[in-house]
Short mmCIF file of C-alpha atoms and ligand atoms in Angstrom, two decimals:
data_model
loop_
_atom_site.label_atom_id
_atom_site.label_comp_id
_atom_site.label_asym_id
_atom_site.label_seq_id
_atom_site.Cartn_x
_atom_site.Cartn_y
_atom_site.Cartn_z
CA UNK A 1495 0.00 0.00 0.00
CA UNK A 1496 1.51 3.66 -1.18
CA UNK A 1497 1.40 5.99 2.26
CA UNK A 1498 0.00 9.20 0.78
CA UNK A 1499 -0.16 10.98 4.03
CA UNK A 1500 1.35 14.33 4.64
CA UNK A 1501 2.54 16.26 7.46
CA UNK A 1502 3.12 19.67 6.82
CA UNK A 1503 2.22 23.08 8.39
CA UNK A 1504 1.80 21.04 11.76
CA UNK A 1505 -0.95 19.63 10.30
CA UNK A 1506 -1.65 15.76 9.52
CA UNK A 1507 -3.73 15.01 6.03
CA UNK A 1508 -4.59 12.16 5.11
CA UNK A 1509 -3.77 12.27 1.64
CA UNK A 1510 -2.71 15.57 -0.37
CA UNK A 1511 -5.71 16.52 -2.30
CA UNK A 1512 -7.30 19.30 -0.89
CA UNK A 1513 -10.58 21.95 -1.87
CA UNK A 1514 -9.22 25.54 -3.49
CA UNK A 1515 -10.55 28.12 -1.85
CA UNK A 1516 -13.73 28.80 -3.96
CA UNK A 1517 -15.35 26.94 -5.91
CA UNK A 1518 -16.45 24.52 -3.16
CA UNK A 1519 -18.40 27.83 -1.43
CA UNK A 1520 -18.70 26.60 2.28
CA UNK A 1521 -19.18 22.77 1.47
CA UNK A 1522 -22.87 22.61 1.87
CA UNK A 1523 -23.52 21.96 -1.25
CA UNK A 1524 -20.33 19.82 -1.89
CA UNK A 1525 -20.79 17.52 0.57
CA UNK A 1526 -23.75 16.02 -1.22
CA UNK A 1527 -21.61 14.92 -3.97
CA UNK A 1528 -18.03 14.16 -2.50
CA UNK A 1529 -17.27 12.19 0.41
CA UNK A 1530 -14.68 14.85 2.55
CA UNK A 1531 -13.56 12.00 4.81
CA UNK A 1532 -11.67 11.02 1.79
CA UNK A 1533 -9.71 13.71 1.23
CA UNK A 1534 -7.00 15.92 3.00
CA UNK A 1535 -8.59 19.29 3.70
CA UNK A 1536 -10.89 21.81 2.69
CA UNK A 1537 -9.97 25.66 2.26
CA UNK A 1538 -13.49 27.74 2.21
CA UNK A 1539 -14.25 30.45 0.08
CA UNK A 1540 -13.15 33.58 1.22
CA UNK A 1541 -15.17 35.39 3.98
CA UNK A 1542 -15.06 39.04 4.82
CA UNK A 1543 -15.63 41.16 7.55
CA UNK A 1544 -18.75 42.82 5.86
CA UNK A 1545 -20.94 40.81 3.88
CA UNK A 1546 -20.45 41.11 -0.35
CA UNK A 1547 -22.77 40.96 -2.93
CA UNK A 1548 -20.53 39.93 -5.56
CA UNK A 1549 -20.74 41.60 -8.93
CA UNK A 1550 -22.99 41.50 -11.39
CA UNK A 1551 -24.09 38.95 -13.46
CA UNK A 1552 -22.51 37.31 -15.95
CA UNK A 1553 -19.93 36.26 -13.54
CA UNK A 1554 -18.50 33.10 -15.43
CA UNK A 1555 -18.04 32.20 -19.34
CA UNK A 1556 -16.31 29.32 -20.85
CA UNK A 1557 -12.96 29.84 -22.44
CA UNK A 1558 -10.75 27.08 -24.13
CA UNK A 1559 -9.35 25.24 -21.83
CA UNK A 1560 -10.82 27.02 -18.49
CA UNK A 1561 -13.47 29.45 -17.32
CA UNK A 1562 -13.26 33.21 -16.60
CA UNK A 1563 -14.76 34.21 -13.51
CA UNK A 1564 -15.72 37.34 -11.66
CA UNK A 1565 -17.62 36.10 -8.51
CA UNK A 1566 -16.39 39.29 -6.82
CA UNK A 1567 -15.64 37.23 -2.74
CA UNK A 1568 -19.67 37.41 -2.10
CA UNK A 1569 -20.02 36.25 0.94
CA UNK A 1570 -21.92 36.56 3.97
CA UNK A 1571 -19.47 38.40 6.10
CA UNK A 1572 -17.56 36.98 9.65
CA UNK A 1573 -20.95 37.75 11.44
CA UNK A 1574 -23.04 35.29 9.53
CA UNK A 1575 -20.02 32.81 8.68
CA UNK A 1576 -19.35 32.34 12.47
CA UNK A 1577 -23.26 31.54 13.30
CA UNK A 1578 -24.40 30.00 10.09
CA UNK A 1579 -21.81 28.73 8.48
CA UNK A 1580 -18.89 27.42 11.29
CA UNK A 1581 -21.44 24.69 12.76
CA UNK A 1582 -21.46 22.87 9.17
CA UNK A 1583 -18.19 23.11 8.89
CA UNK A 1584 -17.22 21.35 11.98
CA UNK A 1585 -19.09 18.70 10.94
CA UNK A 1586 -16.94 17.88 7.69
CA UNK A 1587 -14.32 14.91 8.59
CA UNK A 1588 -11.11 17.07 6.84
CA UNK A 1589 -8.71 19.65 7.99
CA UNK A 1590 -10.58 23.38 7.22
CA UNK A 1591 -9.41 25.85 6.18
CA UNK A 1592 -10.46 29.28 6.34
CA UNK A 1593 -9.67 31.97 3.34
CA UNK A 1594 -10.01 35.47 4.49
CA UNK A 1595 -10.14 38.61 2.89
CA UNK A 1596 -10.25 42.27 2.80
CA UNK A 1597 -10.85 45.92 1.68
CA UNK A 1598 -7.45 46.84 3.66
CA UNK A 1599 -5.05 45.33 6.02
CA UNK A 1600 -6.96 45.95 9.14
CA UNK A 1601 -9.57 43.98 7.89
CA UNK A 1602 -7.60 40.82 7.41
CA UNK A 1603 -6.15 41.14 10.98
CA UNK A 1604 -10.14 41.91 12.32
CA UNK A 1605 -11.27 38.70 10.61
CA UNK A 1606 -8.13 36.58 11.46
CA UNK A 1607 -8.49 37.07 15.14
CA UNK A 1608 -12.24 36.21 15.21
CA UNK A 1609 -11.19 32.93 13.37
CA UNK A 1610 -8.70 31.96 15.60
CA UNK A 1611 -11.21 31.70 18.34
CA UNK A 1612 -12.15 28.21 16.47
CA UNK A 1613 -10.12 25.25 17.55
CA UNK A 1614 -11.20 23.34 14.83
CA UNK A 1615 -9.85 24.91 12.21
CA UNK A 1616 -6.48 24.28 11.19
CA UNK A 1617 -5.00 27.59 9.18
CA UNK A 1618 -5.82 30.34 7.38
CA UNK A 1619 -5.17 31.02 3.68
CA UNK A 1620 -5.06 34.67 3.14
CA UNK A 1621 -6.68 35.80 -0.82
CA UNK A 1622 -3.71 38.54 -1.57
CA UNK A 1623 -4.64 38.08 -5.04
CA UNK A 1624 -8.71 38.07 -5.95
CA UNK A 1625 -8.71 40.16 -9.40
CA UNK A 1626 -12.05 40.32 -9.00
CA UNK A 1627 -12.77 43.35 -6.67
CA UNK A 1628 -12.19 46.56 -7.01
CA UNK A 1629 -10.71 47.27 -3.42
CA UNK A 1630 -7.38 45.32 -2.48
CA UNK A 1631 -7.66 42.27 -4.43
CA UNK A 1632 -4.65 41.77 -6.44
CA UNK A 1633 -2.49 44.84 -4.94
CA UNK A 1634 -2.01 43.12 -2.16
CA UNK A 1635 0.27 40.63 -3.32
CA UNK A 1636 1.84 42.97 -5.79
CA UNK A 1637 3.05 45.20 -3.35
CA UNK A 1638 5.95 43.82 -1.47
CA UNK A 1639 5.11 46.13 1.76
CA UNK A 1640 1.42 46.12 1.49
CA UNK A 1641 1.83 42.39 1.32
CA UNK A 1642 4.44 42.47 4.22
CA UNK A 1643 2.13 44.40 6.44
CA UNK A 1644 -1.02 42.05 6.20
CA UNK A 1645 1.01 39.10 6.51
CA UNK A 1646 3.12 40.54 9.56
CA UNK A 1647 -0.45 42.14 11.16
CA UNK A 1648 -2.17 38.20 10.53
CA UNK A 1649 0.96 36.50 12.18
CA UNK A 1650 0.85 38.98 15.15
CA UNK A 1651 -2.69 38.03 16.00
CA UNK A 1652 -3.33 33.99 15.18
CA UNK A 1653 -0.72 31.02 15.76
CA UNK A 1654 -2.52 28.85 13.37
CA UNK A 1655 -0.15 28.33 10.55
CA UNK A 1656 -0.86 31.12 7.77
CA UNK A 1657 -1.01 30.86 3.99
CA UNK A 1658 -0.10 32.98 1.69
CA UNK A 1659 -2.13 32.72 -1.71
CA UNK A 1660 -0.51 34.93 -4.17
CA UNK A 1661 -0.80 36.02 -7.78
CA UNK A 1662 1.02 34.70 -10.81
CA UNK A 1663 1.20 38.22 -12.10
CA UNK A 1664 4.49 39.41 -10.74
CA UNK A 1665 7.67 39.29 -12.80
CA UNK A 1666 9.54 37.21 -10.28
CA UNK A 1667 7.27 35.50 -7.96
CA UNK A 1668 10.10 33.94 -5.65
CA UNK A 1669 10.56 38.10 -4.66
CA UNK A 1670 6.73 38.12 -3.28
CA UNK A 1671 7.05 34.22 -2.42
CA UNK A 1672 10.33 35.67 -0.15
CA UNK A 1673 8.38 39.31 1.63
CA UNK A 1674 5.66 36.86 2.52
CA UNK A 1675 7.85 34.35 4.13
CA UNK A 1676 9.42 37.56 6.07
CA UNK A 1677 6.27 38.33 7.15
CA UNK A 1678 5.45 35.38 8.99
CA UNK A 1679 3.31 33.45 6.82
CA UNK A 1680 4.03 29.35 7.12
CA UNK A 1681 2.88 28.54 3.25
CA UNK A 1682 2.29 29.97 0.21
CA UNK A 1683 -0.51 28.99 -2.14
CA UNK A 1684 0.53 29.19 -5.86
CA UNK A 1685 -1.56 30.13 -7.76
CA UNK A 1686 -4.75 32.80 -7.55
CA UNK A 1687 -6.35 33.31 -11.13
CA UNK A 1688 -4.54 35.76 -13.76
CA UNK A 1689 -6.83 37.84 -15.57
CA UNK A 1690 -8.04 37.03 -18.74
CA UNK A 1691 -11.27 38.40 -20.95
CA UNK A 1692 -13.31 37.23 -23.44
CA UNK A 1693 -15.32 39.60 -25.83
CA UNK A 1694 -18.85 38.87 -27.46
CA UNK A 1695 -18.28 39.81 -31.31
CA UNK A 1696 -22.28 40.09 -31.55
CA UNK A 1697 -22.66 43.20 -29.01
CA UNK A 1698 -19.06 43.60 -29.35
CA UNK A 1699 -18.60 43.92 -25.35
CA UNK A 1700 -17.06 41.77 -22.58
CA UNK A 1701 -19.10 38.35 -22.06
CA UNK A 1702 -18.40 39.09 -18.22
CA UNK A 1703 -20.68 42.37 -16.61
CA UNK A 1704 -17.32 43.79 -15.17
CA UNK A 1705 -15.19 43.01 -18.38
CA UNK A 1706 -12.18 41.06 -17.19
CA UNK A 1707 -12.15 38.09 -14.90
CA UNK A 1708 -10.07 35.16 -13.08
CA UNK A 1709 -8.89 32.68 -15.84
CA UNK A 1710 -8.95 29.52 -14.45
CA UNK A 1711 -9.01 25.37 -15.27
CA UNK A 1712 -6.18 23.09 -17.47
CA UNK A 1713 -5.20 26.91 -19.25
CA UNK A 1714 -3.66 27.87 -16.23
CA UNK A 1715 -1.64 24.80 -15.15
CA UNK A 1716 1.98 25.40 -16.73
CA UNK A 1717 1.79 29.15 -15.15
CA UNK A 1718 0.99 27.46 -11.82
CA UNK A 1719 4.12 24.72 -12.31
CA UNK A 1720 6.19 27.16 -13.16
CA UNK A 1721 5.21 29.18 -10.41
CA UNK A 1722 5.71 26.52 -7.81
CA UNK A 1723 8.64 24.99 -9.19
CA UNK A 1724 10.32 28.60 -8.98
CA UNK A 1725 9.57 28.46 -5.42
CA UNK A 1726 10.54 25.44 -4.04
CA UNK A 1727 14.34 25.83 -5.99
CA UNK A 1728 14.60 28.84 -3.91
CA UNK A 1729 12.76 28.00 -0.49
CA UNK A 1730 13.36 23.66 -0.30
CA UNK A 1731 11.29 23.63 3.17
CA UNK A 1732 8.46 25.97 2.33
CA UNK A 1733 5.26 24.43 2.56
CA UNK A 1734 3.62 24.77 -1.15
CA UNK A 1735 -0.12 24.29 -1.94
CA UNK A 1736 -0.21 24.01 -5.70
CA UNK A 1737 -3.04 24.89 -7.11
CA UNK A 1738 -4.46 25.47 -10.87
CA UNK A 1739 -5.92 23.21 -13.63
CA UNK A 1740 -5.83 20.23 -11.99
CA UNK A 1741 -8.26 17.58 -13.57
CA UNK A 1742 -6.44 14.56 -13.36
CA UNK A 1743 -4.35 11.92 -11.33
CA UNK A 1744 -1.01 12.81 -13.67
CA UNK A 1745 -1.98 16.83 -12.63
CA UNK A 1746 -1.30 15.69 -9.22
CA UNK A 1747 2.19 14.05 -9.78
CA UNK A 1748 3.32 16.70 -11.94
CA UNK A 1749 2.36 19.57 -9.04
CA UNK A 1750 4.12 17.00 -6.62
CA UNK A 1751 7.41 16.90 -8.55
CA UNK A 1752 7.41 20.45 -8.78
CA UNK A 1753 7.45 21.35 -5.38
CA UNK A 1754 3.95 21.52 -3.83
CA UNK A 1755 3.61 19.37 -0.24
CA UNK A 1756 -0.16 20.04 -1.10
CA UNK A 1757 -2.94 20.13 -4.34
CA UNK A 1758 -5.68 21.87 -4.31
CA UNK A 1759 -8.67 21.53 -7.02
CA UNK A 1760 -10.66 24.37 -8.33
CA UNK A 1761 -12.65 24.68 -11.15
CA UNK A 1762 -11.94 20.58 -11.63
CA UNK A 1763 -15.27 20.18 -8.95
CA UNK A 1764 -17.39 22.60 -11.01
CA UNK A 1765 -16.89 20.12 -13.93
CA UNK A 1766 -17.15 16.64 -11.27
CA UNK A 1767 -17.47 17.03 -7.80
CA UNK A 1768 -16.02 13.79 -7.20
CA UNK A 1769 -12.87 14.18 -8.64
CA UNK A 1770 -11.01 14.33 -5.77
CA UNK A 1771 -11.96 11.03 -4.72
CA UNK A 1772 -11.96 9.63 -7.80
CA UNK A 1773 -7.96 10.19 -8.63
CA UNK A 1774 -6.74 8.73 -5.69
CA UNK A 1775 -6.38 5.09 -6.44
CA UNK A 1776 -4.83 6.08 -9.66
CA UNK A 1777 -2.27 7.89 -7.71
CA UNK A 1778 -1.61 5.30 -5.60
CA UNK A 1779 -1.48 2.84 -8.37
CA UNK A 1780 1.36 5.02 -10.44
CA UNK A 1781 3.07 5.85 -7.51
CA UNK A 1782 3.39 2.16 -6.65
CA UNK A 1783 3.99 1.01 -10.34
CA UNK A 1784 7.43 3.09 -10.20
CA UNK A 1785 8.11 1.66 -6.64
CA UNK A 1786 7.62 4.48 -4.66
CA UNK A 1787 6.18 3.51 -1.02
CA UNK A 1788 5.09 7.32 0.06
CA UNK A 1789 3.47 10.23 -1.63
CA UNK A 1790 6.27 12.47 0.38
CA UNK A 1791 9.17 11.25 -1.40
CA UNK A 1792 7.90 12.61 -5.05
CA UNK A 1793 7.40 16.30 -3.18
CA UNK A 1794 9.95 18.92 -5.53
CA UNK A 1795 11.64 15.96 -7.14
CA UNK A 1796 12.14 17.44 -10.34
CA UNK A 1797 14.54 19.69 -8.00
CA UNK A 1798 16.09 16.57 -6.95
CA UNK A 1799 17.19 14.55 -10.36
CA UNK A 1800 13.99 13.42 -11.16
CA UNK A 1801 13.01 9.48 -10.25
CA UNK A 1802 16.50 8.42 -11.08
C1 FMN B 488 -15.73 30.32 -9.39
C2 FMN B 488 -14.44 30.56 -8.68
C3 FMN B 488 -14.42 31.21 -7.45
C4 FMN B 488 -13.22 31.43 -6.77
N1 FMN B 488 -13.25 32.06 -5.56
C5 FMN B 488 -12.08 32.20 -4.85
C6 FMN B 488 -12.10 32.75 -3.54
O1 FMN B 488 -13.15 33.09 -2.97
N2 FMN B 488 -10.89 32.89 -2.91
C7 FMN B 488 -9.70 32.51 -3.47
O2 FMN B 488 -8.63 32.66 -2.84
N3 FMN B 488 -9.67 31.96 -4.72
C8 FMN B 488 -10.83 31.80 -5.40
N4 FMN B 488 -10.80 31.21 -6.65
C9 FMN B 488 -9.50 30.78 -7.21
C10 FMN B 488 -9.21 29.29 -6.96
O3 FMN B 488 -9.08 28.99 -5.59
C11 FMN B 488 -7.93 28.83 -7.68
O4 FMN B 488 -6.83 29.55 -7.16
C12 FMN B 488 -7.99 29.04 -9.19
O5 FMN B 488 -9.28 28.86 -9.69
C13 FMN B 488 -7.04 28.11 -9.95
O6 FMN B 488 -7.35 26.75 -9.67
P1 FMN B 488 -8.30 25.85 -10.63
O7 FMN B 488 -7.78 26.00 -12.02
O8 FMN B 488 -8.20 24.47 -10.06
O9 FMN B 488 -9.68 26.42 -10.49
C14 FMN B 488 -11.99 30.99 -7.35
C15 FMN B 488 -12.01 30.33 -8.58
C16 FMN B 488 -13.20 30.10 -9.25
C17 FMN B 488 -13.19 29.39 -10.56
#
């Protein structure tokens, strides 16, 4: 039997396939279709102080290989998550997650320190990168001190282990990747959606209401890699939650080899909500047809000389 267990971030999962923050929502609806004492965690979508609307419809359209999205982080806000929404998630038999977000960096630390009251819940991603909202949103993890200062203000209020999700739109990512480490945070999740648009030749406007959106699905997957694989050459004991594109079993390994301790799916739910469940035996079965006994050992191999 392949061991696909992890330990990372002082946290034990019980295999490495975990929810992005997203398109899961809060699992209610999830939970019908996928079995979460399967997999290794869960990482909500991202909650607010005050509650958001979203924007406008359209707020998703197809695009080869992907979707473009502009949800906009509606929510219902840290008031209603903590009495509606915490008591479900307790209930879920994985490692949660909470994504936070935020207007400015007072906000993250406000909404941080009301989730750390939950024992339950094992970290915090922070979303430094939605480019969905007009407030915030991406700036955060494009500027080095902005991004400093929410990370450092975060640390300074929570010791759950912190995650930093950051954008792919940087020119060197290992520079952000580095002022978020400085900060405090314990991971780094690579990577939020770039932007992207799409354009209706018939009204000869933007298919989504607020133009551009979050490109996201298989498109995205050799921007994450590269991403990650950056990352891990220059930090080998960072804790890495790869995320973006991933659809398949062979997804997984190739986020492994690149450095990520961690793989989240996205937009790979929308499309089967079982998916995380469903690549696991194939992963096992690969990882045992090349004779490897444990997940761990494949983590940034391509760093490493490969298989050998
Ligand atoms: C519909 C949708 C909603 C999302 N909402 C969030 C969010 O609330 N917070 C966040 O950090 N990322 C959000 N994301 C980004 C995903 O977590 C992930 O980083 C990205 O989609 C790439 O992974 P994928 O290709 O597996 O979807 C969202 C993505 C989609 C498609």
């Amino acid at each position: 039997m392949v061991d696909l267990k992890v330990k990372v971030l002082g946290v034990n999962f019980r295999n490495p396939i975990i929810i992005a923050s997203g398109p899961g929502g809060f699992g209610d609806e999830l939970r019908k279709h996928l079995d979460f004492s399967k997999i290794g965690g869960f990482i909500t979508k991202t909650v607010t102080l005050n509650p958001k609307e979203g924007n406008a419809p359209p707020r998703i359209v197809d695009t080869h290989g992907g979707i473009l999205n502009s949800v906009g982080l509606q929510n219902p806000g840290i008031e209603k998550f903590v009495e509606n929404i915490i008591p479900q998630l307790k209930d879920l038999d994985t490692n949660i997650f909470v994504s936070i977000g935020g207007d400015s960096p007072e906000e993250f630390k406000t909404v941080a320190q009301i989730i750390d009251n939950f024992q339950f819940i094992k970290g915090i991603e922070l979303n430094l990168s939605c480019p969905n909202v007009s407030k915030g949103g991406l700036l955060f993890s494009k500027d080095p001190t902005l991004l400093n200062h929410i990370v450092s203000l975060v640390t300074n209020v929570t010791n759950k282990p912190i995650i930093a999700k950051l954008t792919p739109e940087v020119t060197d990512i290992t520079e952000f990747a580095k002022v978020a480490i400085e900060g405090g945070a314990d991971g780094i999740s690579l990577i939020n959606c770039p932007q992207g648009l799409r354009i209706d030749i018939n009204t000869g406007l933007p298919y989504l209401r607020r133009g551009i959106g979050g490109l996201s699905g298989p498109a995205i997957k050799p921007i994450a890699l590269a991403k990650i694989y950056q990352v891990r050459d220059k930090f080998p004991d960072i804790p890495i939650i790869g995320v973006g594109g991933v659809m398949t079993y062979e997804d997984i390994l190739e986020f492994a080899m690149a450095g990520a301790n961690l793989v989240a799916i996205g937009t790979g739910i929308m499309i089967n909500p079982k998916l995380p469940e469903e690549v696991l035996p194939k992963l096992m079965e690969f990882l045992e047809s090349k004779g490897i006994n444990r997940y761990e050992e494949i983590v940034g191999i391509a760093h490493k000389g490969g298989l050998g």
